[in-house]
Amino acid sequence: MAGHDDLPATIQIDENGRVLGWVSEPDFRGTWDIIWTSFITVSICTFTLLCLNVPGKDDTPFVLFRRRLFWMLLAILAPEIVLTYAAGQWSRARHSLRDFHQAGYTQWTMRMAFFADMGGFVLETSDCGTFPLNAKQLHWLIVNKHVEYPETRVEEIWDKSKQDRFARLITAFQVSYTILQAIGRAVQHLSITILELNTLGIVVCSLMTAFAWLHKPADVRTPVRLGLVQSPSSMADGSNDHTQKRPSGILEITKQQPWKTTPLDFIDENGPGWSINVQPFMKMPVIPPERPIQYIPNDRFPMNPYGSQEYLLCFATMLFTAVHVAGWNFSFPTDMEKILWRVSSLVLFGVTAAFWLLETVASWVRLRRWEWIWLWLTDRGALPEYVKRRDEEMARSDAENKREPTELPLAWEFWTISLVALLYGLARVYMIVEAFLELRSVDATAFTTVNWSLYFPHV
């Protein structure tokens, strides 16, 4: 009949223009299917898996949207950077858990440590207004009896999180579908487009990021407010009580020590980070401009990942670059595009491998791991005393060599990293652009769908 000529020949249409019986799905897909599936997967991963810090009290919805959009774009262009921040926060949370437990607060959990380091606790003072506390600052205030241990329960912290289980379930389903599709196409020798390969790389990093942020609440808008422990009323009345009078303000507690971000900078400076360190170095406006700061910047890098966090980060970043190298023999529209892809993938892999090689050597020298290994091989009984002495010496060295935020990074560090980052960034930009350029001329098997019936028992 007229109007039905574009239907597949396998569909039988009667004289009334109706199809009788069951109609199976077509065994092919279109260009729009590839674009839409990749777009949805990347959007879900970068949106739902982000766990940003608690915003400031005056941040508008537009500011929050702009901030999330920036981090979503960063998770697309350089997902390993977001993963690095997540791994550093995970390491810091483990340190916080250890410190609180050693101080006798065994009810402190990883979730509370993450919540504290994302600015979940704010201190209200009479002389410096309100400002956020990170986990290390909160620990110091509690141990020194300036603040009561917060009675906030873990369940209450999780209730503040806006990310529900249903959203995570959808994300898990979409991510699983993307990975299974890639595996199925590879097994059946069907072409995978460059767009899908880019999507797979982002998915890999997003999964590792989600694992590092497993205990971190998401989209928390309202922090828990804490106040300084006040002196007994008898002291204010001028009674003869000889109890030592408590400081009335935070500046009295800190003995007027100089500070840049909050009065508790002498405990921890909420850095390093792009907005706190690099922008002053480049003579750019510092974000956030308020002092004391009203939220802990999301680009704060609390500490270098170590142990299992460092291994996870190394594995994930190398796997991310390896995914792109896997496109070495893919079918490209032109030979020049194939050469550029190979060069770009080698740049990604080479820069990442060189970074981890140099970082491993530097960290082993910095943390004196060579000495530890030598003692482990020759005199294991001396290890406990050596570790204690090493940690004390390193803490003393860090205190003596402490630099101001505007002194970080060093000039040679900045320009060296900038050149490497520029090269890395150009390679990443080309890979993303090529993902769409390839769609003008794609291998025919890229439009064939995976025959899943081959993997399930059937009669």
Short mmCIF file of C-alpha atoms in Angstrom, two decimals, residues 25-267:
data_model
loop_
_atom_site.label_atom_id
_atom_site.label_comp_id
_atom_site.label_asym_id
_atom_site.label_seq_id
_atom_site.Cartn_x
_atom_site.Cartn_y
_atom_site.Cartn_z
CA GLU A 25 13.44 -5.63 16.40
CA PRO A 26 15.61 -4.69 13.41
CA ASP A 27 19.16 -6.00 13.45
CA PHE A 28 20.68 -2.64 12.67
CA ARG A 29 20.96 0.79 14.27
CA GLY A 30 21.28 4.33 12.95
CA THR A 31 23.74 7.18 13.45
CA TRP A 32 21.32 8.91 15.79
CA ASP A 33 21.15 5.77 17.97
CA ILE A 34 24.93 5.85 18.39
CA ILE A 35 24.98 9.57 19.22
CA TRP A 36 22.01 9.45 21.58
CA THR A 37 23.20 6.39 23.53
CA SER A 38 26.68 7.88 23.98
CA PHE A 39 25.23 11.26 25.01
CA ILE A 40 22.87 9.75 27.57
CA THR A 41 25.59 7.52 29.04
CA VAL A 42 28.10 10.37 29.42
CA SER A 43 25.44 12.72 30.83
CA ILE A 44 24.24 10.23 33.41
CA CYS A 45 27.79 9.33 34.50
CA THR A 46 29.03 12.89 34.82
CA PHE A 47 25.86 14.23 36.45
CA THR A 48 24.82 11.57 38.94
CA LEU A 49 28.30 10.45 40.01
CA LEU A 50 29.55 13.96 40.91
CA CYS A 51 29.76 14.66 44.64
CA LEU A 52 30.53 18.37 44.98
CA ASN A 53 31.24 20.17 48.25
CA VAL A 54 28.60 21.98 50.31
CA PRO A 55 27.97 25.38 48.69
CA GLY A 56 28.15 28.73 50.44
CA LYS A 57 25.05 30.16 52.07
CA ASP A 58 24.71 32.92 49.45
CA ASP A 59 25.25 30.75 46.36
CA THR A 60 22.34 31.13 43.94
CA PRO A 61 20.81 28.31 41.90
CA PHE A 62 22.55 29.73 38.82
CA VAL A 63 25.93 29.58 40.60
CA LEU A 64 25.27 25.98 41.61
CA PHE A 65 24.24 25.05 38.07
CA ARG A 66 27.31 26.74 36.58
CA ARG A 67 29.59 25.00 39.08
CA ARG A 68 28.12 21.57 38.33
CA LEU A 69 28.27 22.21 34.58
CA PHE A 70 31.97 23.08 34.86
CA TRP A 71 32.75 19.85 36.68
CA MET A 72 30.65 17.83 34.24
CA LEU A 73 32.65 19.28 31.33
CA LEU A 74 35.88 18.55 33.20
CA ALA A 75 34.72 14.97 33.75
CA ILE A 76 34.22 14.68 29.97
CA LEU A 77 37.40 16.39 28.79
CA ALA A 78 39.69 15.06 31.53
CA PRO A 79 37.88 12.46 33.67
CA GLU A 80 41.18 11.37 35.25
CA ILE A 81 41.50 14.81 36.89
CA VAL A 82 38.17 14.39 38.67
CA LEU A 83 39.26 10.88 39.66
CA THR A 84 42.50 12.29 41.10
CA TYR A 85 40.55 14.70 43.31
CA ALA A 86 38.27 11.87 44.44
CA ALA A 87 41.21 9.61 45.30
CA GLY A 88 42.89 12.41 47.27
CA GLN A 89 39.68 13.04 49.22
CA TRP A 90 39.38 9.32 49.92
CA SER A 91 42.92 9.25 51.33
CA ARG A 92 42.18 12.29 53.48
CA ALA A 93 38.98 10.69 54.79
CA ARG A 94 40.94 7.61 55.86
CA HIS A 95 43.42 9.84 57.70
CA SER A 96 40.55 11.59 59.44
CA LEU A 97 39.02 8.25 60.45
CA ARG A 98 42.34 7.15 61.97
CA ASP A 99 42.86 10.44 63.85
CA PHE A 100 39.36 10.50 65.37
CA HIS A 101 39.56 6.84 66.40
CA GLN A 102 42.95 7.41 68.03
CA ALA A 103 41.41 10.30 69.96
CA GLY A 104 38.69 7.98 71.29
CA TYR A 105 35.84 8.99 68.96
CA THR A 106 35.21 5.55 67.49
CA GLN A 107 31.74 6.57 66.28
CA TRP A 108 33.42 8.68 63.58
CA THR A 109 32.91 7.02 60.17
CA MET A 110 34.17 7.43 56.62
CA ARG A 111 30.90 9.06 55.68
CA MET A 112 31.32 11.65 58.43
CA ALA A 113 34.94 12.22 57.39
CA PHE A 114 33.87 12.93 53.81
CA PHE A 115 31.04 15.13 55.08
CA ALA A 116 33.45 17.18 57.18
CA ASP A 117 35.99 17.62 54.37
CA MET A 118 33.29 18.81 51.98
CA GLY A 119 32.36 21.64 54.34
CA GLY A 120 29.49 19.87 56.03
CA PHE A 121 30.29 21.45 59.40
CA VAL A 122 30.45 25.24 59.77
CA LEU A 123 31.64 27.14 62.83
CA GLU A 124 29.66 30.14 64.07
CA THR A 125 31.87 32.67 65.89
CA SER A 126 31.29 36.07 67.43
CA ASP A 127 34.41 37.71 66.00
CA CYS A 128 34.87 36.15 62.51
CA GLY A 129 31.38 35.23 61.46
CA THR A 130 30.65 31.78 60.02
CA PHE A 131 33.07 29.63 58.04
CA PRO A 132 33.37 25.94 57.07
CA LEU A 133 35.59 23.46 58.89
CA ASN A 134 37.42 20.62 57.24
CA ALA A 135 37.94 17.32 59.07
CA LYS A 136 41.42 18.19 60.34
CA GLN A 137 40.30 21.54 61.76
CA LEU A 138 37.24 19.98 63.37
CA HIS A 139 39.41 17.28 64.94
CA TRP A 140 41.71 19.92 66.48
CA LEU A 141 38.80 21.91 67.90
CA ILE A 142 37.18 18.81 69.42
CA VAL A 143 40.38 17.38 70.89
CA ASN A 144 41.21 20.76 72.47
CA LYS A 145 37.67 21.08 73.88
CA HIS A 146 36.78 24.21 71.92
CA VAL A 147 33.85 22.47 70.19
CA GLU A 148 31.62 19.65 71.36
CA TYR A 149 31.70 16.47 69.32
CA PRO A 150 28.77 16.80 66.88
CA GLU A 151 25.87 14.55 67.70
CA THR A 152 24.92 14.26 64.05
CA ARG A 153 24.17 10.68 63.11
CA VAL A 154 25.33 9.00 59.93
CA GLU A 155 21.71 8.51 58.88
CA GLU A 156 21.09 12.26 59.14
CA ILE A 157 24.11 12.99 56.95
CA TRP A 158 22.94 10.53 54.34
CA ASP A 159 19.45 12.06 54.46
CA LYS A 160 21.03 15.38 53.41
CA SER A 161 22.28 13.71 50.23
CA LYS A 162 20.02 14.39 47.25
CA GLN A 163 21.30 11.43 45.24
CA ASP A 164 18.79 8.61 45.68
CA ARG A 165 19.26 4.93 45.06
CA PHE A 166 17.00 4.99 42.02
CA ALA A 167 19.29 7.44 40.21
CA ARG A 168 22.29 5.27 40.99
CA LEU A 169 20.41 2.20 39.79
CA ILE A 170 19.70 3.86 36.43
CA THR A 171 23.34 4.90 36.18
CA ALA A 172 24.52 1.37 36.96
CA PHE A 173 22.17 -0.05 34.31
CA GLN A 174 23.32 2.40 31.61
CA VAL A 175 26.99 1.89 32.43
CA SER A 176 26.60 -1.90 32.38
CA TYR A 177 24.81 -1.68 29.04
CA THR A 178 27.66 0.40 27.54
CA ILE A 179 30.35 -2.00 28.73
CA LEU A 180 28.45 -5.10 27.60
CA GLN A 181 27.79 -3.52 24.20
CA ALA A 182 31.50 -2.85 23.71
CA ILE A 183 32.43 -6.40 24.73
CA GLY A 184 29.72 -7.94 22.56
CA ARG A 185 30.73 -5.93 19.51
CA ALA A 186 34.39 -6.84 19.98
CA VAL A 187 33.57 -10.56 20.31
CA GLN A 188 31.36 -10.55 17.21
CA HIS A 189 33.91 -8.48 15.23
CA LEU A 190 31.55 -5.54 14.79
CA SER A 191 33.02 -2.07 14.48
CA ILE A 192 32.97 0.24 17.49
CA THR A 193 32.81 3.91 16.65
CA ILE A 194 35.32 6.40 18.07
CA LEU A 195 32.44 8.13 19.85
CA GLU A 196 31.60 4.89 21.66
CA LEU A 197 35.27 4.35 22.48
CA ASN A 198 35.47 7.82 24.04
CA THR A 199 32.30 7.07 25.97
CA LEU A 200 33.79 3.82 27.25
CA GLY A 201 36.88 5.66 28.52
CA ILE A 202 34.73 8.17 30.40
CA VAL A 203 32.66 5.32 31.86
CA VAL A 204 35.80 3.57 33.15
CA CYS A 205 37.00 6.69 34.96
CA SER A 206 33.50 7.47 36.24
CA LEU A 207 33.18 4.01 37.79
CA MET A 208 36.50 4.44 39.60
CA THR A 209 35.47 7.93 40.73
CA ALA A 210 32.17 6.60 42.06
CA PHE A 211 34.07 3.93 43.99
CA ALA A 212 36.40 6.54 45.54
CA TRP A 213 33.35 8.64 46.47
CA LEU A 214 31.34 5.66 47.69
CA HIS A 215 30.94 7.17 51.18
CA LYS A 216 30.69 10.83 50.13
CA PRO A 217 27.21 12.41 50.25
CA ALA A 218 26.04 14.13 47.07
CA ASP A 219 24.37 17.51 46.56
CA VAL A 220 24.25 18.46 50.23
CA ARG A 221 22.97 22.04 50.50
CA THR A 222 22.68 22.67 54.23
CA PRO A 223 25.63 22.19 56.63
CA VAL A 224 25.57 21.36 60.33
CA ARG A 225 26.23 24.47 62.44
CA LEU A 226 28.56 24.29 65.42
CA GLY A 227 29.44 26.84 68.09
CA LEU A 228 32.39 27.35 70.40
CA VAL A 229 32.12 25.94 73.91
CA GLN A 230 31.29 28.90 76.15
CA SER A 231 32.50 29.63 79.69
CA PRO A 232 30.21 28.70 82.58
CA SER A 233 27.75 31.43 83.49
CA SER A 234 29.37 31.75 86.89
CA MET A 235 32.49 33.10 85.20
CA ALA A 236 30.51 35.77 83.43
CA ASP A 237 28.95 36.74 86.74
CA GLY A 238 32.37 37.29 88.32
CA SER A 239 32.02 34.48 90.86
CA ASN A 240 34.96 32.96 92.72
CA ASP A 241 34.92 29.83 90.60
CA HIS A 242 38.57 29.14 89.76
CA THR A 243 37.74 27.21 86.58
CA GLN A 244 39.87 28.49 83.75
CA LYS A 245 37.88 30.85 81.57
CA ARG A 246 37.42 29.68 78.01
CA PRO A 247 38.28 31.93 75.06
CA SER A 248 35.29 33.95 73.90
CA GLY A 249 36.18 34.02 70.19
CA ILE A 250 38.09 32.12 67.55
CA LEU A 251 40.82 34.77 67.32
CA GLU A 252 41.51 34.37 71.03
CA ILE A 253 41.79 30.61 70.51
CA THR A 254 44.22 31.02 67.62
CA LYS A 255 46.18 33.76 69.42
CA GLN A 256 45.70 36.13 66.48
CA GLN A 257 47.77 33.99 64.12
CA PRO A 258 47.79 35.29 60.52
CA TRP A 259 45.47 33.54 58.12
CA LYS A 260 44.48 33.57 54.43
CA THR A 261 41.30 31.52 54.12
CA THR A 262 40.01 30.93 57.67
CA PRO A 263 41.35 31.67 61.17
CA LEU A 264 42.23 27.96 61.44
CA ASP A 265 44.79 28.05 58.62
CA PHE A 266 47.52 27.15 61.09
CA ILE A 267 45.81 23.74 61.40
#
